[in-house]
Amino acid sequence: MHPFSYTRVSDTREALDAGRRGGRYIAGGTTLVDLMRETVERPGSLVDITGLPLREVSVTERGGLRVGALVRMAEAAAHPKVRTLYPVISEALELSASAQLRNMATIGGNIMQRTRCTYFRDVSAACNKREPGSGCAALEGFNRSHAILGTSDDCVATHPSDVAVAFAALEATVHLLGPDGERQVPFTDFLLRPGRTPDREQALRRGELITAVEIPALPRPLKSGYLKVRDRQSYEFALTSAAVALHVRGGVIREAKVAAGGVGTVPWKLPAVEQHLVGERPSQSLWAAVAARAADGARPLEHNRFKVELLQRTVERQLRIVGGMK
Ligand code: SF4
């Protein structure tokens, strides 16, 4: 591990000062410390923000939910408001990582986590994300777990977070605080597709800190849930996943929120699926017809062609679970 300095801050002003000087924020550390041990990440200065007052889950004035950036994954998953209003968030969190990690890792850190691409974590391999301009070993290598949507010629790595898929589906907003003040960014704009700069992963400005994720109020009743398909039943990342939320009134779907995970370089919102659900009556034939569009635009690689059909089946199955089997 490379040498680094460590500072623990107790208020946001102190944190922002340290961030502006190039300090790297750390909270649970469950991703960053691993990467530092493997010398994939080599920050010169760590700023421990666990003492900041960002650990609250609250209902907003408009009836949405605000989850502080330092709320632990396990705390968020168990919170009564999260469980009642947005089960899709609780389910996504509970299907992530191990219980020990969920007790340490924070919501802010979870959405900032870096890809599980094995070449990214192998410092002897070419990787544009780790070392811009060095190439991408996954393109010609073993790419079974890689993305089929949102890829570029420079990077095909998936985003590994489950709860980020739920946030994308629900059209959450990321609250940021930086040297220039507060701002909010739609979740689907916060995580960046690789393009020509796969090393740039979030729409963060220098020194900015995530303070919360806000989920908007959605019409009630709202049924929601998260399905994760993986090679083994626990402690594994998604091959495919689907976050679905449906508002059905008078037997008609009035609102539909759908996103997929394990297949995109970012959590993959499915607007074509959503649009084809709204105004329709729930039925098995509807689920099958709209799920067939889930992989529109996919560009599979040599070893991950199976993800196209697996994604369609995952979305169809989760629509059936959330929306019923009529
Ligand atoms: Fe690196 Fe992305 Fe290629 Fe993986 S897919 S080796 S993260 S550039």
Tab-separated table of C-alpha atoms and ligand atoms in Angstrom:
chain	number	residue	atom	x	y	z
A	1	MET	CA	0.000	0.000	0.000
A	2	HIS	CA	1.252	3.470	-0.848
A	3	PRO	CA	1.813	5.993	1.958
A	4	PHE	CA	-1.081	8.387	2.630
A	5	SER	CA	-2.137	10.955	5.203
A	6	TYR	CA	-5.342	10.518	7.216
A	7	THR	CA	-7.581	13.264	8.615
A	8	ARG	CA	-10.856	12.830	10.464
A	9	VAL	CA	-13.210	15.783	10.058
A	10	SER	CA	-16.188	16.698	12.218
A	11	ASP	CA	-18.028	19.307	10.155
A	12	THR	CA	-18.799	19.801	6.485
A	13	ARG	CA	-16.767	23.013	6.143
A	14	GLU	CA	-13.655	21.190	7.330
A	15	ALA	CA	-14.444	18.326	4.943
A	16	LEU	CA	-14.879	20.644	1.955
A	17	ASP	CA	-11.603	22.433	2.740
A	18	ALA	CA	-9.790	19.100	2.776
A	19	GLY	CA	-11.610	17.957	-0.374
A	20	ARG	CA	-10.673	21.145	-2.209
A	21	ARG	CA	-7.019	20.477	-1.372
A	22	GLY	CA	-7.344	17.100	-3.135
A	23	GLY	CA	-8.238	14.890	-0.160
A	24	ARG	CA	-10.207	11.753	-0.942
A	25	TYR	CA	-13.361	11.219	1.116
A	26	ILE	CA	-13.716	7.892	2.893
A	27	ALA	CA	-16.532	6.526	5.081
A	28	GLY	CA	-17.135	2.752	5.334
A	29	GLY	CA	-14.044	2.188	3.192
A	30	THR	CA	-15.256	-1.207	1.995
A	31	THR	CA	-14.301	-0.514	-1.631
A	32	LEU	CA	-11.522	2.043	-1.350
A	33	VAL	CA	-9.381	0.202	1.204
A	34	ASP	CA	-9.481	-2.993	-0.888
A	35	LEU	CA	-8.393	-1.053	-3.954
A	36	MET	CA	-5.619	0.691	-2.014
A	37	ARG	CA	-4.301	-2.677	-0.811
A	38	GLU	CA	-4.180	-3.849	-4.427
A	39	THR	CA	-2.546	-0.507	-5.417
A	40	VAL	CA	-5.332	0.101	-7.930
A	41	GLU	CA	-6.087	3.305	-6.009
A	42	ARG	CA	-3.275	5.415	-4.575
A	43	PRO	CA	-4.761	8.493	-2.878
A	44	GLY	CA	-2.193	10.657	-1.095
A	45	SER	CA	-4.669	11.966	1.454
A	46	LEU	CA	-7.764	10.378	3.023
A	47	VAL	CA	-10.476	12.471	4.664
A	48	ASP	CA	-12.624	10.431	7.044
A	49	ILE	CA	-16.152	11.861	6.915
A	50	THR	CA	-17.896	9.349	9.178
A	51	GLY	CA	-18.351	12.068	11.844
A	52	LEU	CA	-20.512	14.284	9.593
A	53	PRO	CA	-24.239	14.600	10.370
A	54	LEU	CA	-25.458	12.766	7.249
A	55	ARG	CA	-27.010	9.674	8.832
A	56	GLU	CA	-30.710	10.441	8.736
A	57	VAL	CA	-33.565	8.895	6.772
A	58	SER	CA	-36.515	11.287	6.563
A	59	VAL	CA	-39.754	11.803	4.672
A	60	THR	CA	-39.654	15.001	2.602
A	61	GLU	CA	-42.367	17.687	2.632
A	62	ARG	CA	-43.675	16.350	-0.670
A	63	GLY	CA	-43.882	12.786	0.643
A	64	GLY	CA	-40.663	11.473	-0.894
A	65	LEU	CA	-37.739	10.035	1.011
A	66	ARG	CA	-34.332	11.522	1.772
A	67	VAL	CA	-31.558	9.091	2.682
A	68	GLY	CA	-28.392	10.641	4.147
A	69	ALA	CA	-25.152	9.719	2.394
A	70	LEU	CA	-23.691	8.185	5.561
A	71	VAL	CA	-26.648	5.927	6.365
A	72	ARG	CA	-25.277	2.380	6.427
A	73	MET	CA	-26.684	-0.032	3.852
A	74	ALA	CA	-28.090	-2.245	6.609
A	75	GLU	CA	-29.729	0.728	8.357
A	76	ALA	CA	-31.371	1.906	5.147
A	77	ALA	CA	-32.603	-1.602	4.280
A	78	ALA	CA	-34.199	-2.026	7.718
A	79	HIS	CA	-35.665	1.467	8.031
A	80	PRO	CA	-39.491	1.268	8.377
A	81	LYS	CA	-40.095	4.128	5.922
A	82	VAL	CA	-37.848	2.575	3.284
A	83	ARG	CA	-39.497	-0.815	3.730
A	84	THR	CA	-42.998	0.632	3.563
A	85	LEU	CA	-42.632	3.240	0.830
A	86	TYR	CA	-39.984	1.675	-1.423
A	87	PRO	CA	-39.470	-2.066	-0.849
A	88	VAL	CA	-37.424	-2.117	-4.064
A	89	ILE	CA	-34.683	-0.212	-2.196
A	90	SER	CA	-34.694	-2.561	0.811
A	91	GLU	CA	-34.615	-5.623	-1.438
A	92	ALA	CA	-31.761	-4.275	-3.563
A	93	LEU	CA	-29.722	-3.533	-0.435
A	94	GLU	CA	-30.407	-6.900	1.170
A	95	LEU	CA	-29.299	-8.704	-1.987
A	96	SER	CA	-25.980	-6.796	-1.974
A	97	ALA	CA	-22.718	-7.965	-0.429
A	98	SER	CA	-22.434	-9.744	2.913
A	99	ALA	CA	-24.098	-8.720	6.189
A	100	GLN	CA	-20.706	-7.559	7.521
A	101	LEU	CA	-20.198	-5.279	4.521
A	102	ARG	CA	-23.757	-3.943	4.707
A	103	ASN	CA	-23.098	-2.971	8.317
A	104	MET	CA	-20.060	-0.901	7.276
A	105	ALA	CA	-20.778	0.437	3.796
A	106	THR	CA	-22.753	3.650	3.342
A	107	ILE	CA	-25.318	4.690	0.748
A	108	GLY	CA	-22.974	7.386	-0.640
A	109	GLY	CA	-20.089	4.927	-0.857
A	110	ASN	CA	-22.293	2.298	-2.467
A	111	ILE	CA	-23.174	4.467	-5.431
A	112	MET	CA	-19.529	5.584	-5.718
A	113	GLN	CA	-18.178	2.002	-5.750
A	114	ARG	CA	-15.975	1.038	-8.633
A	115	THR	CA	-16.373	-1.727	-11.166
A	116	ARG	CA	-15.673	-5.400	-10.440
A	117	CYS	CA	-13.981	-5.875	-13.841
A	118	THR	CA	-11.101	-8.232	-13.004
A	119	TYR	CA	-8.759	-6.431	-15.398
A	120	PHE	CA	-9.405	-3.138	-13.597
A	121	ARG	CA	-8.290	-4.811	-10.365
A	122	ASP	CA	-5.241	-6.458	-11.940
A	123	VAL	CA	-2.571	-3.750	-12.162
A	124	SER	CA	-0.625	-5.772	-14.742
A	125	ALA	CA	-3.555	-5.649	-17.239
A	126	ALA	CA	-4.336	-2.880	-19.725
A	127	CYS	CA	-7.239	-0.800	-18.421
A	128	ASN	CA	-8.368	2.613	-19.643
A	129	LYS	CA	-10.369	3.159	-16.487
A	130	ARG	CA	-7.391	2.640	-14.179
A	131	GLU	CA	-4.771	4.065	-16.536
A	132	PRO	CA	-6.240	6.214	-19.338
A	133	GLY	CA	-4.878	5.377	-22.779
A	134	SER	CA	-3.501	1.951	-21.817
A	135	GLY	CA	-6.211	-0.084	-23.615
A	136	CYS	CA	-8.952	-2.433	-22.481
A	137	ALA	CA	-7.996	-6.040	-21.765
A	138	ALA	CA	-11.659	-7.057	-21.435
A	139	LEU	CA	-12.477	-6.412	-25.104
A	140	GLU	CA	-10.370	-9.379	-26.251
A	141	GLY	CA	-10.296	-11.148	-22.900
A	142	PHE	CA	-12.891	-13.018	-20.831
A	143	ASN	CA	-15.898	-10.696	-20.818
A	144	ARG	CA	-18.763	-12.870	-19.564
A	145	SER	CA	-19.681	-10.491	-16.726
A	146	HIS	CA	-19.278	-7.285	-18.726
A	147	ALA	CA	-21.829	-4.820	-20.070
A	148	ILE	CA	-23.975	-5.098	-23.191
A	149	LEU	CA	-25.491	-1.601	-22.930
A	150	GLY	CA	-23.856	1.829	-22.750
A	151	THR	CA	-20.436	0.486	-23.707
A	152	SER	CA	-17.740	2.260	-25.700
A	153	ASP	CA	-14.633	1.168	-27.585
A	154	ASP	CA	-12.660	2.188	-24.486
A	155	CYS	CA	-14.548	0.388	-21.701
A	156	VAL	CA	-17.252	-2.256	-21.284
A	157	ALA	CA	-17.313	-2.581	-17.491
A	158	THR	CA	-20.611	-2.799	-15.586
A	159	HIS	CA	-21.541	-0.636	-12.620
A	160	PRO	CA	-21.751	-3.067	-9.686
A	161	SER	CA	-24.281	-1.418	-7.346
A	162	ASP	CA	-27.724	-2.961	-6.811
A	163	VAL	CA	-29.314	-0.061	-4.958
A	164	ALA	CA	-28.202	2.289	-7.741
A	165	VAL	CA	-30.506	0.332	-10.072
A	166	ALA	CA	-33.424	0.994	-7.712
A	167	PHE	CA	-32.473	4.688	-7.490
A	168	ALA	CA	-32.324	4.939	-11.293
A	169	ALA	CA	-35.714	3.264	-11.665
A	170	LEU	CA	-37.320	5.591	-9.095
A	171	GLU	CA	-35.715	8.681	-10.665
A	172	ALA	CA	-33.897	9.694	-7.518
A	173	THR	CA	-31.828	12.851	-7.170
A	174	VAL	CA	-28.314	13.113	-5.738
A	175	HIS	CA	-27.734	16.033	-3.343
A	176	LEU	CA	-24.222	17.459	-3.499
A	177	LEU	CA	-22.343	20.029	-1.446
A	178	GLY	CA	-19.179	21.632	-2.773
A	179	PRO	CA	-17.004	24.725	-2.478
A	180	ASP	CA	-19.579	26.581	-4.636
A	181	GLY	CA	-22.567	25.516	-2.559
A	182	GLU	CA	-25.334	22.937	-2.889
A	183	ARG	CA	-26.706	21.443	-6.078
A	184	GLN	CA	-28.826	18.484	-7.130
A	185	VAL	CA	-28.221	16.100	-10.001
A	186	PRO	CA	-30.724	13.547	-11.365
A	187	PHE	CA	-29.445	10.093	-10.473
A	188	THR	CA	-29.405	9.000	-14.114
A	189	ASP	CA	-27.040	11.904	-14.926
A	190	PHE	CA	-24.834	11.382	-11.875
A	191	LEU	CA	-23.195	8.136	-13.022
A	192	LEU	CA	-21.443	8.600	-16.358
A	193	ARG	CA	-21.177	6.244	-19.301
A	194	PRO	CA	-17.538	5.533	-20.214
A	195	GLY	CA	-17.335	7.165	-23.660
A	196	ARG	CA	-13.727	8.176	-24.316
A	197	THR	CA	-13.069	8.866	-20.624
A	198	PRO	CA	-13.902	5.735	-18.613
A	199	ASP	CA	-11.782	7.008	-15.718
A	200	ARG	CA	-14.421	9.712	-15.109
A	201	GLU	CA	-17.320	7.904	-13.464
A	202	GLN	CA	-19.452	10.500	-11.683
A	203	ALA	CA	-20.646	14.048	-12.392
A	204	LEU	CA	-18.767	15.338	-9.375
A	205	ARG	CA	-16.803	18.570	-9.246
A	206	ARG	CA	-13.536	18.836	-7.348
A	207	GLY	CA	-14.093	18.640	-3.607
A	208	GLU	CA	-17.832	17.895	-3.852
A	209	LEU	CA	-19.445	15.675	-1.272
A	210	ILE	CA	-22.609	13.580	-1.626
A	211	THR	CA	-24.930	14.584	1.208
A	212	ALA	CA	-28.072	12.558	0.401
A	213	VAL	CA	-30.113	10.674	-2.161
A	214	GLU	CA	-33.717	11.807	-2.500
A	215	ILE	CA	-36.452	9.598	-3.906
A	216	PRO	CA	-39.455	11.540	-5.213
A	217	ALA	CA	-42.986	10.949	-3.985
A	218	LEU	CA	-44.810	8.568	-6.292
A	219	PRO	CA	-48.547	7.942	-6.570
A	220	ARG	CA	-49.977	5.368	-4.150
A	221	PRO	CA	-50.573	2.491	-4.028
A	222	LEU	CA	-47.153	1.632	-5.383
A	223	LYS	CA	-45.891	-1.929	-5.614
A	224	SER	CA	-42.173	-2.392	-6.109
A	225	GLY	CA	-39.415	-4.966	-5.898
A	226	TYR	CA	-35.924	-6.010	-7.025
A	227	LEU	CA	-34.860	-9.249	-8.691
A	228	LYS	CA	-31.196	-10.218	-8.951
A	229	VAL	CA	-29.907	-13.087	-11.100
A	230	ARG	CA	-26.382	-14.286	-10.290
A	231	ASP	CA	-24.130	-17.320	-10.486
A	232	ARG	CA	-24.600	-18.197	-6.795
A	233	GLN	CA	-27.185	-17.273	-4.186
A	234	SER	CA	-25.132	-14.974	-1.971
A	235	TYR	CA	-22.237	-12.546	-2.015
A	236	GLU	CA	-22.162	-12.297	-5.781
A	237	PHE	CA	-22.655	-9.512	-8.267
A	238	ALA	CA	-25.576	-9.456	-10.700
A	239	LEU	CA	-25.462	-11.053	-14.127
A	240	THR	CA	-28.769	-9.287	-14.657
A	241	SER	CA	-31.213	-7.555	-12.328
A	242	ALA	CA	-34.463	-5.628	-12.553
A	243	ALA	CA	-35.970	-2.911	-10.341
A	244	VAL	CA	-39.688	-2.428	-10.970
A	245	ALA	CA	-42.280	-0.084	-9.428
A	246	LEU	CA	-45.898	0.025	-10.643
A	247	HIS	CA	-48.869	2.205	-9.743
A	248	VAL	CA	-52.092	0.498	-10.844
A	249	ARG	CA	-55.490	2.176	-10.377
A	250	GLY	CA	-58.832	1.039	-11.748
A	251	GLY	CA	-57.124	-1.997	-13.266
A	252	VAL	CA	-54.837	0.178	-15.436
A	253	ILE	CA	-51.114	0.871	-15.055
A	254	ARG	CA	-50.839	4.611	-14.421
A	255	GLU	CA	-47.124	4.816	-13.643
A	256	ALA	CA	-44.222	2.446	-14.341
A	257	LYS	CA	-40.587	2.732	-13.239
A	258	VAL	CA	-38.170	0.118	-14.537
A	259	ALA	CA	-34.362	-0.186	-14.611
A	260	ALA	CA	-31.899	-3.026	-15.122
A	261	GLY	CA	-28.562	-3.881	-13.516
A	262	GLY	CA	-25.625	-6.140	-14.410
A	263	VAL	CA	-25.968	-5.249	-18.082
A	264	GLY	CA	-25.055	-1.568	-18.386
A	265	THR	CA	-21.983	0.539	-17.813
A	266	VAL	CA	-24.377	2.488	-15.591
A	267	PRO	CA	-27.692	1.372	-14.016
A	268	TRP	CA	-29.852	1.032	-17.095
A	269	LYS	CA	-33.170	2.860	-17.152
A	270	LEU	CA	-35.705	1.299	-19.545
A	271	PRO	CA	-37.931	4.138	-20.849
A	272	ALA	CA	-39.272	2.096	-23.796
A	273	VAL	CA	-40.492	-0.582	-21.376
A	274	GLU	CA	-42.021	2.047	-19.079
A	275	GLN	CA	-43.832	3.823	-21.914
A	276	HIS	CA	-45.364	0.604	-23.209
A	277	LEU	CA	-46.672	-0.315	-19.762
A	278	VAL	CA	-48.481	2.948	-18.998
A	279	GLY	CA	-52.163	2.905	-19.962
A	280	GLU	CA	-52.300	-0.885	-20.278
A	281	ARG	CA	-53.984	-3.520	-18.132
A	282	PRO	CA	-51.615	-5.920	-16.351
A	283	SER	CA	-51.428	-9.266	-18.124
A	284	GLN	CA	-48.956	-12.021	-18.817
A	285	SER	CA	-48.921	-11.153	-22.518
A	286	LEU	CA	-48.170	-7.506	-21.695
A	287	TRP	CA	-45.224	-8.457	-19.462
A	288	ALA	CA	-43.777	-10.656	-22.219
A	289	ALA	CA	-44.305	-8.065	-24.963
A	290	VAL	CA	-42.673	-5.162	-23.108
A	291	ALA	CA	-39.822	-7.264	-21.668
A	292	ALA	CA	-38.855	-8.202	-25.222
A	293	ARG	CA	-37.720	-4.572	-25.572
A	294	ALA	CA	-35.506	-4.578	-22.475
A	295	ALA	CA	-32.292	-5.256	-24.394
A	296	ASP	CA	-32.952	-2.826	-27.265
A	297	GLY	CA	-29.642	-1.372	-28.425
A	298	ALA	CA	-27.531	-4.100	-26.778
A	299	ARG	CA	-24.012	-4.709	-28.118
A	300	PRO	CA	-22.995	-8.074	-26.658
A	301	LEU	CA	-19.379	-9.230	-26.503
A	302	GLU	CA	-17.947	-12.656	-27.260
A	303	HIS	CA	-18.767	-14.245	-23.875
A	304	ASN	CA	-21.855	-12.377	-22.710
A	305	ARG	CA	-24.395	-12.883	-25.521
A	306	PHE	CA	-26.517	-14.871	-23.067
A	307	LYS	CA	-27.261	-11.616	-21.207
A	308	VAL	CA	-29.638	-10.403	-23.928
A	309	GLU	CA	-32.206	-13.132	-23.336
A	310	LEU	CA	-31.443	-13.336	-19.626
A	311	LEU	CA	-32.212	-9.624	-19.270
A	312	GLN	CA	-35.526	-9.982	-21.111
A	313	ARG	CA	-36.490	-12.919	-18.896
A	314	THR	CA	-35.412	-11.092	-15.727
A	315	VAL	CA	-37.541	-8.054	-16.567
A	316	GLU	CA	-40.534	-10.209	-17.525
A	317	ARG	CA	-40.294	-12.229	-14.329
A	318	GLN	CA	-40.032	-9.147	-12.128
A	319	LEU	CA	-42.994	-7.497	-13.865
A	320	ARG	CA	-44.971	-10.666	-13.128
A	321	ILE	CA	-43.863	-10.677	-9.480
A	322	VAL	CA	-44.683	-6.987	-8.902
A	323	GLY	CA	-47.659	-6.628	-11.245
A	324	GLY	CA	-49.331	-10.031	-10.911
A	325	MET	CA	-49.836	-13.006	-13.215
A	326	LYS	CA	-53.175	-12.352	-14.904
B	1	SF4	FE1	-10.697	-1.424	-17.697
B	1	SF4	FE2	-13.181	-0.970	-18.462
B	1	SF4	FE3	-11.656	-2.480	-19.965
B	1	SF4	FE4	-12.415	-3.384	-17.567
B	1	SF4	S1	-13.755	-2.979	-19.291
B	1	SF4	S2	-10.363	-3.494	-18.485
B	1	SF4	S3	-12.522	-1.469	-16.411
B	1	SF4	S4	-11.317	-0.304	-19.518
